[in-house]
PDB file of C-alpha atoms and ligand atoms in Angstrom:
ATOM      1  CA  MET A 241       9.882  21.534  12.256  1.00  0.00           C
ATOM      2  CA  ARG A 242       9.220  19.297   9.288  1.00  0.00           C
ATOM      3  CA  LYS A 243       9.112  20.951   5.929  1.00  0.00           C
ATOM      4  CA  GLN A 244       5.581  21.038   4.577  1.00  0.00           C
ATOM      5  CA  LEU A 245       5.208  19.177   1.312  1.00  0.00           C
ATOM      6  CA  THR A 246       3.801  20.969  -1.714  1.00  0.00           C
ATOM      7  CA  ILE A 247       0.621  19.634  -3.311  1.00  0.00           C
ATOM      8  CA  SER A 248       2.685  17.917  -5.986  1.00  0.00           C
ATOM      9  CA  GLY A 249       4.979  16.543  -3.287  1.00  0.00           C
ATOM     10  CA  LEU A 250       1.932  15.113  -1.503  1.00  0.00           C
ATOM     11  CA  GLU A 251       0.676  13.608  -4.776  1.00  0.00           C
ATOM     12  CA  LYS A 252       4.014  11.875  -5.323  1.00  0.00           C
ATOM     13  CA  LYS A 253       4.025  10.590  -1.761  1.00  0.00           C
ATOM     14  CA  LEU A 254       0.469   9.280  -2.202  1.00  0.00           C
ATOM     15  CA  ASP A 255       1.447   7.665  -5.539  1.00  0.00           C
ATOM     16  CA  ARG A 256       4.243   5.768  -3.777  1.00  0.00           C
ATOM     17  CA  ILE A 257       2.156   4.521  -0.846  1.00  0.00           C
ATOM     18  CA  PHE A 258      -0.851   3.739  -3.081  1.00  0.00           C
ATOM     19  CA  SER A 259       1.388   1.695  -5.389  1.00  0.00           C
ATOM     20  CA  VAL A 260       2.647  -0.356  -2.429  1.00  0.00           C
ATOM     21  CA  PHE A 261      -0.960  -0.794  -1.257  1.00  0.00           C
ATOM     22  CA  VAL A 262      -2.147  -2.029  -4.680  1.00  0.00           C
ATOM     23  CA  ARG A 263       0.708  -4.524  -4.989  1.00  0.00           C
ATOM     24  CA  LEU A 264       0.417  -5.872  -1.435  1.00  0.00           C
ATOM     25  CA  ARG A 265      -3.359  -6.147  -1.726  1.00  0.00           C
ATOM     26  CA  HIS A 266      -2.999  -8.377  -4.785  1.00  0.00           C
ATOM     27  CA  ALA A 267       0.026 -10.329  -3.498  1.00  0.00           C
ATOM     28  CA  ARG A 268      -0.071 -14.030  -2.683  1.00  0.00           C
ATOM     29  CA  ASN A 269       2.826 -15.063  -0.445  1.00  0.00           C
ATOM     30  CA  GLY A 270       4.672 -11.954  -1.551  1.00  0.00           C
ATOM     31  CA  TYR A 271       4.109 -12.500  -5.274  1.00  0.00           C
ATOM     32  CA  CYS A 272       1.861 -10.626  -7.689  1.00  0.00           C
ATOM     33  CA  GLN A 273       0.502 -11.745 -11.016  1.00  0.00           C
ATOM     34  CA  CYS A 274       0.634  -9.233 -13.862  1.00  0.00           C
ATOM     35  CA  VAL A 275      -3.054  -8.676 -14.685  1.00  0.00           C
ATOM     36  CA  THR A 276      -2.348  -8.319 -18.401  1.00  0.00           C
ATOM     37  CA  CYS A 277       0.044 -11.209 -19.177  1.00  0.00           C
ATOM     38  CA  GLY A 278      -0.283 -13.517 -16.183  1.00  0.00           C
ATOM     39  CA  LYS A 279       3.401 -13.654 -15.237  1.00  0.00           C
ATOM     40  CA  TRP A 280       4.248 -13.752 -11.526  1.00  0.00           C
ATOM     41  CA  HIS A 281       6.831 -11.461  -9.919  1.00  0.00           C
ATOM     42  CA  HIS A 282       7.843 -10.569  -6.378  1.00  0.00           C
ATOM     43  CA  TRP A 283       5.647  -7.605  -5.386  1.00  0.00           C
ATOM     44  CA  LYS A 284       8.700  -5.359  -5.179  1.00  0.00           C
ATOM     45  CA  ASP A 285       9.584  -6.183  -8.789  1.00  0.00           C
ATOM     46  CA  ILE A 286       6.207  -5.318 -10.319  1.00  0.00           C
ATOM     47  CA  ASP A 287       4.536  -1.966 -11.038  1.00  0.00           C
ATOM     48  CA  ALA A 288       1.099  -0.664 -10.135  1.00  0.00           C
ATOM     49  CA  GLY A 289      -0.305   0.014 -13.612  1.00  0.00           C
ATOM     50  CA  HIS A 290      -3.100   2.467 -14.291  1.00  0.00           C
ATOM     51  CA  TYR A 291      -5.834   1.601 -16.792  1.00  0.00           C
ATOM     52  CA  TRP A 292      -6.910   5.254 -17.148  1.00  0.00           C
ATOM     53  CA  LYS A 293      -3.493   6.874 -17.058  1.00  0.00           C
ATOM     54  CA  ARG A 294      -2.149   8.731 -14.072  1.00  0.00           C
ATOM     55  CA  GLN A 295      -2.712  12.186 -15.513  1.00  0.00           C
ATOM     56  CA  HIS A 296      -6.451  11.632 -14.994  1.00  0.00           C
ATOM     57  CA  GLN A 297      -6.669  12.819 -11.397  1.00  0.00           C
ATOM     58  CA  ALA A 298     -10.190  11.517 -10.787  1.00  0.00           C
ATOM     59  CA  THR A 299      -9.118   7.875 -11.260  1.00  0.00           C
ATOM     60  CA  ARG A 300      -5.455   8.250 -10.213  1.00  0.00           C
ATOM     61  CA  TRP A 301      -6.046   6.693  -6.784  1.00  0.00           C
ATOM     62  CA  ASP A 302      -9.138   4.606  -7.562  1.00  0.00           C
ATOM     63  CA  GLU A 303      -8.432   1.034  -6.434  1.00  0.00           C
ATOM     64  CA  ARG A 304     -10.439  -0.367  -9.342  1.00  0.00           C
ATOM     65  CA  ASN A 305      -8.287   1.461 -11.884  1.00  0.00           C
ATOM     66  CA  VAL A 306      -4.838   0.359 -10.711  1.00  0.00           C
ATOM     67  CA  HIS A 307      -3.497  -3.204 -10.667  1.00  0.00           C
ATOM     68  CA  PRO A 308      -0.197  -5.075 -10.587  1.00  0.00           C
ATOM     69  CA  GLN A 309       1.491  -5.001 -13.970  1.00  0.00           C
ATOM     70  CA  ASP A 310       5.009  -5.959 -14.887  1.00  0.00           C
ATOM     71  CA  THR A 311       7.360  -3.508 -16.556  1.00  0.00           C
ATOM     72  CA  HIS A 312       6.979  -5.332 -19.830  1.00  0.00           C
ATOM     73  CA  CYS A 313       3.233  -4.640 -20.001  1.00  0.00           C
ATOM     74  CA  ASN A 314       3.178  -1.309 -18.166  1.00  0.00           C
ATOM     75  CA  LYS A 315       6.039   0.378 -19.994  1.00  0.00           C
ATOM     76  CA  PHE A 316       6.861  -1.482 -23.181  1.00  0.00           C
ATOM     77  CA  ARG A 317       3.348  -2.481 -24.163  1.00  0.00           C
ATOM     78  CA  GLY A 318       1.921   0.941 -23.261  1.00  0.00           C
ATOM     79  CA  GLY A 319      -0.151  -0.486 -20.427  1.00  0.00           C
ATOM     80  CA  ALA A 320      -1.621  -3.338 -22.506  1.00  0.00           C
ATOM     81  CA  GLU A 321      -4.927  -1.486 -22.462  1.00  0.00           C
ATOM     82  CA  ALA A 322      -7.103  -4.114 -24.154  1.00  0.00           C
ATOM     83  CA  GLU A 323      -6.073  -6.825 -21.686  1.00  0.00           C
ATOM     84  CA  HIS A 324      -6.396  -4.411 -18.769  1.00  0.00           C
ATOM     85  CA  ALA A 325      -9.955  -3.582 -19.882  1.00  0.00           C
ATOM     86  CA  THR A 326     -10.742  -7.302 -20.050  1.00  0.00           C
ATOM     87  CA  TYR A 327      -9.403  -7.761 -16.524  1.00  0.00           C
ATOM     88  CA  ILE A 328     -11.492  -4.880 -15.116  1.00  0.00           C
ATOM     89  CA  LEU A 329     -14.643  -6.152 -16.853  1.00  0.00           C
ATOM     90  CA  ALA A 330     -14.115  -9.666 -15.483  1.00  0.00           C
ATOM     91  CA  LYS A 331     -13.250  -8.558 -11.948  1.00  0.00           C
ATOM     92  CA  TYR A 332     -15.753  -5.743 -11.338  1.00  0.00           C
ATOM     93  CA  GLY A 333     -18.307  -5.999 -14.133  1.00  0.00           C
ATOM     94  CA  LYS A 334     -19.493  -3.640 -16.818  1.00  0.00           C
ATOM     95  CA  ALA A 335     -21.121  -1.116 -14.452  1.00  0.00           C
ATOM     96  CA  VAL A 336     -17.776  -0.362 -12.803  1.00  0.00           C
ATOM     97  CA  TYR A 337     -15.980  -0.351 -16.131  1.00  0.00           C
ATOM     98  CA  ASP A 338     -18.476   2.222 -17.439  1.00  0.00           C
ATOM     99  CA  GLU A 339     -18.251   4.232 -14.221  1.00  0.00           C
ATOM    100  CA  LEU A 340     -14.463   4.504 -14.572  1.00  0.00           C
ATOM    101  CA  ALA A 341     -14.857   5.533 -18.209  1.00  0.00           C
ATOM    102  CA  VAL A 342     -17.013   8.477 -17.133  1.00  0.00           C
ATOM    103  CA  LYS A 343     -15.108   9.247 -13.932  1.00  0.00           C
ATOM    104  CA  HIS A 344     -11.647   9.502 -15.498  1.00  0.00           C
ATOM    105  CA  SER A 345     -12.608  12.582 -17.519  1.00  0.00           C
ATOM    106  CA  MET A 346     -14.212  14.454 -14.644  1.00  0.00           C
ATOM    107  CA  ILE A 347     -12.438  17.362 -12.990  1.00  0.00           C
ATOM    108  CA  ALA A 348     -11.054  16.271  -9.653  1.00  0.00           C
ATOM    109  CA  LYS A 349      -9.496  18.759  -7.280  1.00  0.00           C
ATOM    110  CA  PHE A 350      -7.838  17.215  -4.268  1.00  0.00           C
ATOM    111  CA  THR A 351      -7.015  19.589  -1.450  1.00  0.00           C
ATOM    112  CA  ARG A 352      -4.017  19.248   0.835  1.00  0.00           C
ATOM    113  CA  ALA A 353      -6.325  17.756   3.479  1.00  0.00           C
ATOM    114  CA  ASP A 354      -7.749  15.235   0.970  1.00  0.00           C
ATOM    115  CA  LEU A 355      -4.265  14.107  -0.038  1.00  0.00           C
ATOM    116  CA  GLU A 356      -3.037  13.917   3.551  1.00  0.00           C
ATOM    117  CA  GLY A 357      -6.138  11.922   4.464  1.00  0.00           C
ATOM    118  CA  MET A 358      -5.529   9.413   1.674  1.00  0.00           C
ATOM    119  CA  ILE A 359      -1.838   9.125   2.589  1.00  0.00           C
ATOM    120  CA  GLU A 360      -2.858   8.360   6.164  1.00  0.00           C
ATOM    121  CA  LYS A 361      -5.487   5.826   5.066  1.00  0.00           C
ATOM    122  CA  TYR A 362      -3.202   3.906   2.718  1.00  0.00           C
ATOM    123  CA  SER A 363      -0.186   4.059   5.054  1.00  0.00           C
ATOM    124  CA  GLY A 364      -2.347   2.457   7.739  1.00  0.00           C
ATOM    125  CA  LEU A 365      -3.599  -0.253   5.371  1.00  0.00           C
ATOM    126  CA  VAL A 366      -0.050  -0.996   4.179  1.00  0.00           C
ATOM    127  CA  LYS A 367       1.164  -1.347   7.783  1.00  0.00           C
ATOM    128  CA  GLN A 368      -1.637  -3.836   8.487  1.00  0.00           C
ATOM    129  CA  MET A 369      -0.870  -5.852   5.353  1.00  0.00           C
ATOM    130  CA  GLU A 370       2.875  -5.883   6.029  1.00  0.00           C
ATOM    131  CA  ARG A 371       2.186  -7.560   9.346  1.00  0.00           C
ATOM    132  CA  HIS A 372       0.453 -10.375   7.474  1.00  0.00           C
ATOM    133  CA  THR A 373       3.045 -10.951   4.758  1.00  0.00           C
TER     134      THR A 373
HETATM  135 ZN1   ZN B 188       2.649  -8.408 -17.986  1.00  0.00          ZN
END
């Protein structure tokens, strides 16, 4: 019998698969452009950077809040928040930007079933995308 993951184990698993999903979704021929400095990297060599940081559960796995970012911007420039905001505004518009600003501070409680459902959804999407890369 497989050991059942804890909630935090499921969250980590979802973080990993969601990060792969974000990077593959934005990849062109296997390469991703950092949304905050414009440099290109192989998708395996870039991060999935959160605009509203990962501790905000409500926006942790929101596809409009997480984009390819290189280590330089994500880690050493603290997420390059101003440029990331500019990117979100240009890509989705002000309504979405404002929605994320409200959403990130809301209380979000994901159950085991919610997390397992999202893991299943994003694993499936990643499998589809891998076939096309
Ligand atoms: Zn960058």
